[in-house]
Amino acid sequence: MRTFGPRWFKTDSLIAEYSDHFGQAITRQKQSLALNAAKVEAELASKAKSEFIANMSHELRTPLNAIIGFSDMLSTLKISEPARVSQYSGYIKQAADHLLALINGILDVTKIQAGSMVIERQAIDIAPIVESCLLIIEAKAKEKDIMVASEIDVELPQLYADPLRIKQILINLLGNAVKFTPSKGRVGFLASPASEGFVSLTISDNGTGMTVGDIETAMRPFGQVDSGFNKKHEGTGLGLPISAALAKLHGGSLTLNSEKGKGTRVTVFLPVYDRNHHPENAQRRH
Ligand SMILES: Nc1ncnc2c1ncn2[C@@H]1O[C@H](COP(=O)(O)OP(=O)(O)OP(=O)(O)O)[C@@H](O)[C@H]1O
Ligand SMILES: [Mg+2]
């Protein structure tokens, strides 16, 4: 059996001592870095939260003030002014609808941020969902004489997704496309297989488009770009960030390409249903 003399023993213990010190120094350094990173992250999160609350309060106050103002005016109207009564009631209804949409959106955003948004995934066909979304935007598109073309690949596999949430994403994206496209424009929908067990849903328009800075604004909660085309507050500014977060919750993603004055293309990647392997942990990297 091989034995080590005192010299070896000393060298070994020295190396052990050095590596021990070295290890401790690295651990200390790592802990301090982690502590700093956590501090910065917490500061950012708290700043983002305060900004969100400030924005939210502002957004809620606007329609509420309209409701209070028009109700006051309504209460002072004479019975002989039915046209005014109907006009003011219309404004109140509009503001109340906006308020409800805002509250629903805020609930979704806070649920997503708290990590408590539950999605109920199942095998779904996209065609009937797209059809019902197109029906919803049809009236607005007709009003603006916008042509809407939709194409679904015949080979398209089923998706593994929550049908209600997919509908929510598509109504917002198709709604945006119609809303931000001038009269006689074009809106398109295309569903086709993508790589790595994913399907891509693309919504395109030849409307107002956005600059790179505008896109950053648009992806933030309450971010609405002043295009000079659409009056502010037709919408809540929550649709895009919620759609992106919902796509991510499905293990997919949402990408937005746009050019000012040319149009916008939004692509949503969603996982395909695989009866052998539920793509529970599938993550698409972009
Ligand atoms: N297809 C598009 N073309 C041009 N601008 C767009 C398009 N889609 C979104 N935007 C810009 O991004 C902003 C944010 O869009 P988002 O869907 O989040 O909110 P919104 O449509 O204003 O309100 P809502 O919460 O009702 O969806 C819009 O207000 C608009 O300025
Ligand atoms: Mg929208």
Coordinates of C-alpha atoms and ligand atoms in Angstrom, one line a residue:
M1 CA 0.0 0.0 0.0
R2 CA 1.3 3.5 -0.9
T3 CA 2.0 5.7 2.1
F4 CA 2.6 9.5 2.0
G5 CA 5.4 11.0 4.0
P6 CA 5.2 14.1 6.1
R7 CA 6.3 16.4 3.2
W8 CA 3.4 15.2 1.0
F9 CA 1.1 15.6 3.9
K10 CA 2.1 19.2 4.5
T11 CA 1.8 20.1 0.8
D12 CA -1.6 18.5 0.7
S13 CA -2.9 20.4 3.7
L14 CA -1.5 23.6 2.3
I15 CA -3.3 23.1 -1.0
A16 CA -6.4 22.2 0.9
E17 CA -6.1 25.4 3.0
Y18 CA -5.6 27.6 0.0
S19 CA -8.4 26.1 -1.9
D20 CA -10.6 26.5 1.1
H21 CA -9.8 30.2 1.4
F22 CA -10.2 30.6 -2.3
G23 CA -13.6 28.8 -2.2
Q24 CA -14.8 31.0 0.6
A25 CA -13.7 34.2 -1.2
I26 CA -15.6 33.1 -4.3
T27 CA -18.7 32.2 -2.3
R28 CA -18.5 35.6 -0.6
Q29 CA -18.1 37.4 -3.9
K30 CA -21.1 35.4 -5.4
Q31 CA -23.3 36.2 -2.4
S32 CA -22.5 39.9 -2.6
L33 CA -23.2 39.9 -6.4
A34 CA -26.5 38.0 -5.8
L35 CA -27.5 40.4 -3.1
N36 CA -26.8 43.4 -5.3
A37 CA -28.7 41.9 -8.2
A38 CA -31.6 41.1 -5.9
K39 CA -31.6 44.6 -4.6
V40 CA -31.6 46.1 -8.1
E41 CA -34.3 43.7 -9.2
A42 CA -36.5 44.6 -6.1
E43 CA -36.0 48.3 -6.7
L44 CA -37.0 47.9 -10.4
A45 CA -40.0 45.8 -9.5
S46 CA -41.2 48.3 -6.9
K47 CA -40.7 51.2 -9.4
A48 CA -42.6 49.3 -12.1
K49 CA -45.3 48.5 -9.6
S50 CA -45.6 52.2 -8.5
E51 CA -45.7 53.3 -12.2
F52 CA -48.3 50.7 -12.9
I53 CA -50.5 51.8 -10.0
A54 CA -50.1 55.5 -10.9
N55 CA -51.1 54.8 -14.6
M56 CA -53.9 52.6 -13.5
S57 CA -55.4 55.2 -11.2
H58 CA -55.2 57.8 -13.9
E59 CA -56.8 55.5 -16.5
L60 CA -59.6 54.6 -14.1
R61 CA -60.3 58.2 -13.1
T62 CA -60.9 59.4 -16.7
P63 CA -64.0 57.3 -17.5
L64 CA -65.2 57.6 -13.9
N65 CA -65.1 61.4 -14.1
A66 CA -67.0 61.2 -17.4
I67 CA -69.7 59.0 -15.8
I68 CA -70.0 61.4 -12.8
G69 CA -70.0 64.5 -15.0
F70 CA -72.6 63.2 -17.5
S71 CA -74.8 61.8 -14.7
D72 CA -74.8 65.2 -13.0
M73 CA -75.7 66.9 -16.3
L74 CA -78.4 64.3 -16.9
S75 CA -80.0 65.0 -13.5
T76 CA -80.4 68.6 -14.4
L77 CA -81.9 68.1 -17.8
K78 CA -85.5 68.8 -18.5
I79 CA -87.9 66.1 -19.6
S80 CA -88.4 68.2 -22.8
E81 CA -84.9 67.5 -24.0
P82 CA -85.0 63.8 -24.9
A83 CA -82.2 64.1 -27.5
R84 CA -79.8 65.3 -24.8
V85 CA -80.9 62.6 -22.4
S86 CA -80.2 59.9 -25.0
Q87 CA -76.8 61.6 -25.9
Y88 CA -75.6 61.8 -22.3
S89 CA -76.8 58.2 -21.5
G90 CA -74.8 57.1 -24.5
Y91 CA -71.7 58.8 -23.2
I92 CA -72.2 57.2 -19.8
K93 CA -72.6 53.7 -21.3
Q94 CA -69.5 54.2 -23.4
A95 CA -67.4 55.3 -20.3
A96 CA -68.9 52.4 -18.3
D97 CA -68.0 49.9 -21.0
H98 CA -64.4 51.3 -21.1
L99 CA -64.2 51.1 -17.3
L100 CA -65.3 47.5 -17.4
A101 CA -62.7 46.7 -20.1
L102 CA -60.0 48.5 -18.1
I103 CA -60.9 46.6 -14.9
N104 CA -60.9 43.2 -16.7
G105 CA -57.6 44.1 -18.3
I106 CA -56.0 45.2 -15.0
L107 CA -57.2 42.0 -13.4
D108 CA -55.5 40.0 -16.1
V109 CA -52.3 42.0 -15.9
T110 CA -52.1 41.6 -12.1
K111 CA -52.9 37.9 -12.3
I112 CA -50.1 37.4 -14.9
Q113 CA -47.7 39.5 -12.8
A114 CA -48.5 37.6 -9.6
G115 CA -48.0 34.3 -11.5
S116 CA -51.6 33.2 -10.7
M117 CA -53.1 33.3 -14.2
V118 CA -54.4 29.8 -14.9
I119 CA -54.7 28.6 -18.4
E120 CA -56.7 25.4 -19.2
R121 CA -55.0 23.8 -22.1
Q122 CA -56.6 21.2 -24.4
A123 CA -56.3 20.0 -28.0
I124 CA -58.0 22.6 -30.1
D125 CA -58.7 23.3 -33.8
I126 CA -57.9 26.9 -34.6
A127 CA -60.5 27.3 -37.5
P128 CA -63.7 27.7 -35.5
I129 CA -61.9 30.1 -33.1
V130 CA -60.7 32.3 -36.0
E131 CA -64.1 32.2 -37.5
S132 CA -65.8 33.6 -34.4
C133 CA -63.1 36.3 -34.0
L134 CA -63.6 37.4 -37.6
L135 CA -67.3 37.7 -37.0
I136 CA -66.6 40.0 -34.1
I137 CA -64.4 42.4 -36.1
E138 CA -66.5 42.1 -39.3
A139 CA -68.8 45.0 -38.6
K140 CA -66.0 47.4 -37.9
A141 CA -64.0 46.2 -41.0
K142 CA -67.1 46.7 -43.2
E143 CA -67.7 50.2 -41.8
K144 CA -64.2 51.1 -42.9
D145 CA -64.3 49.1 -46.1
I146 CA -61.3 47.1 -45.0
M147 CA -60.8 43.8 -46.8
V148 CA -60.1 40.9 -44.4
A149 CA -58.5 37.8 -45.9
S150 CA -57.9 34.6 -43.8
E151 CA -56.0 31.5 -44.7
I152 CA -55.5 28.4 -42.6
D153 CA -53.0 25.7 -43.8
V154 CA -54.9 22.5 -44.6
E155 CA -52.2 20.5 -42.9
L156 CA -52.4 22.6 -39.7
P157 CA -52.2 20.3 -36.6
Q158 CA -54.3 20.9 -33.5
L159 CA -52.9 23.3 -30.9
Y160 CA -52.4 22.6 -27.2
A161 CA -54.0 25.8 -25.8
D162 CA -56.7 27.4 -23.8
P163 CA -59.4 28.3 -26.4
L164 CA -60.7 31.3 -24.4
R165 CA -57.3 32.8 -24.1
I166 CA -56.4 32.2 -27.7
K167 CA -59.7 34.0 -28.7
Q168 CA -58.7 36.9 -26.4
I169 CA -55.3 37.2 -28.2
L170 CA -56.8 37.0 -31.7
I171 CA -59.7 39.4 -30.9
N172 CA -57.1 42.0 -29.7
L173 CA -54.7 41.5 -32.6
L174 CA -57.4 41.4 -35.3
G175 CA -59.1 44.3 -33.6
N176 CA -55.9 46.3 -33.5
A177 CA -55.2 45.6 -37.2
V178 CA -58.7 46.9 -38.2
K179 CA -58.5 49.8 -35.7
F180 CA -55.2 51.1 -36.9
T181 CA -55.8 50.7 -40.6
P182 CA -57.4 53.5 -42.6
S183 CA -60.4 53.0 -44.9
K184 CA -60.0 50.7 -47.8
G185 CA -57.0 49.0 -46.2
R186 CA -56.2 45.3 -45.9
V187 CA -56.0 42.9 -43.0
G188 CA -54.8 39.4 -43.2
F189 CA -54.7 36.3 -41.0
L190 CA -52.5 33.2 -41.7
A191 CA -52.2 30.1 -39.7
S192 CA -49.4 27.7 -40.7
P193 CA -47.1 25.1 -39.2
A194 CA -43.8 26.4 -37.8
S195 CA -40.7 24.6 -36.7
E196 CA -40.1 22.5 -33.5
G197 CA -43.7 21.5 -32.8
F198 CA -45.1 25.0 -33.1
V199 CA -47.8 26.7 -35.1
S200 CA -47.6 30.3 -36.2
L201 CA -50.6 32.7 -36.3
T202 CA -49.8 35.9 -38.3
I203 CA -52.0 39.0 -38.3
S204 CA -51.0 41.6 -40.8
D205 CA -52.2 45.0 -41.9
N206 CA -51.2 47.8 -44.2
G207 CA -52.2 50.5 -41.7
T208 CA -50.5 53.3 -39.8
G209 CA -47.5 51.1 -38.6
M210 CA -45.1 52.1 -35.8
T211 CA -41.5 53.2 -35.2
V212 CA -39.2 51.1 -33.0
G213 CA -39.9 53.5 -30.1
D214 CA -43.6 53.2 -30.7
I215 CA -43.4 49.4 -30.5
E216 CA -41.7 49.7 -27.1
T217 CA -44.5 51.9 -25.9
A218 CA -47.2 49.7 -27.4
M219 CA -45.9 46.6 -25.6
R220 CA -46.0 48.3 -22.2
P221 CA -49.2 48.2 -20.1
F222 CA -51.4 51.3 -20.9
G223 CA -49.0 52.2 -23.7
Q224 CA -50.9 53.8 -26.6
V225 CA -49.1 55.4 -29.5
D226 CA -50.4 58.7 -30.6
S227 CA -50.7 58.1 -34.3
G228 CA -52.8 61.2 -34.9
F229 CA -55.1 58.8 -36.6
N230 CA -57.1 57.2 -33.8
K231 CA -58.3 59.2 -30.9
K232 CA -56.8 58.1 -27.6
H233 CA -58.9 55.9 -25.3
E234 CA -60.4 53.8 -28.0
G235 CA -59.1 50.9 -26.0
T236 CA -57.2 50.5 -22.8
G237 CA -53.6 50.0 -24.0
L238 CA -53.5 46.6 -22.3
G239 CA -54.3 44.3 -25.2
L240 CA -50.8 43.8 -26.5
P241 CA -48.9 43.2 -23.2
I242 CA -51.7 40.8 -22.1
S243 CA -51.6 38.9 -25.5
A244 CA -47.8 38.6 -25.3
A245 CA -47.9 37.3 -21.7
L246 CA -50.7 34.8 -22.6
A247 CA -48.7 33.5 -25.6
K248 CA -45.7 33.1 -23.2
L249 CA -47.8 31.3 -20.6
H250 CA -48.7 28.7 -23.3
G251 CA -44.9 28.2 -23.9
G252 CA -45.1 30.2 -27.0
S253 CA -44.3 33.8 -27.9
L254 CA -45.5 37.0 -29.7
T255 CA -43.4 39.1 -32.0
L256 CA -44.3 42.4 -33.6
N257 CA -42.8 43.8 -36.7
S258 CA -43.9 47.2 -37.9
E259 CA -42.9 50.0 -40.2
K260 CA -44.3 53.5 -39.8
G261 CA -46.7 54.3 -42.6
K262 CA -46.4 50.8 -44.1
G263 CA -48.2 48.4 -41.7
T264 CA -47.8 45.9 -38.9
R265 CA -47.3 42.1 -38.7
V266 CA -47.8 40.3 -35.4
T267 CA -46.8 36.6 -35.2
V268 CA -47.9 34.4 -32.3
F269 CA -46.2 31.0 -31.9
L270 CA -48.2 28.4 -30.1
P271 CA -47.4 24.7 -29.3
V272 CA -48.9 21.9 -31.3
Y273 CA -50.9 19.2 -29.5
D274 CA -48.9 15.9 -29.3
R275 CA -51.0 13.0 -27.9
N276 CA -47.9 11.2 -26.8
H277 CA -46.0 14.1 -25.3
H278 CA -47.9 17.0 -23.9
P279 CA -45.7 19.9 -24.7
E280 CA -46.1 21.1 -21.1
N281 CA -42.5 22.2 -20.9
A282 CA -41.9 23.3 -24.5
Q283 CA -40.3 26.7 -24.8
R284 CA -39.7 28.4 -28.0
R285 CA -36.5 30.5 -28.1
H286 CA -36.4 33.7 -30.2
Ligands
LIG1 N1 -51.7 46.9 -35.9 C1 -51.3 48.1 -35.3 N2 -50.9 49.1 -36.1 C2 -50.5 50.3 -35.6 N3 -50.5 50.5 -34.2 C3 -50.8 49.5 -33.4 C4 -51.2 48.2 -33.9 N4 -51.5 47.4 -32.8 C5 -51.3 48.2 -31.7 N5 -50.9 49.4 -32.1 C6 -50.5 50.5 -31.1 O1 -50.2 49.9 -29.9 C7 -51.0 50.4 -28.9 C8 -51.3 49.4 -27.8 O2 -52.1 48.3 -28.4 P1 -53.0 47.5 -27.4 O3 -53.7 46.4 -28.1 O4 -52.1 47.1 -26.2 O5 -54.0 48.6 -26.8 P2 -55.3 49.2 -27.5 O6 -55.7 48.5 -28.7 O7 -55.1 50.7 -27.6 O8 -56.4 49.0 -26.3 P3 -57.0 47.5 -25.9 O9 -56.5 47.3 -24.5 O10 -58.4 47.7 -26.0 O11 -56.4 46.5 -26.8 C9 -52.3 50.9 -29.6 O12 -53.0 51.9 -28.9 C10 -51.7 51.5 -30.9 O13 -51.2 52.8 -30.6
MG2 MG -55.8 46.4 -28.7

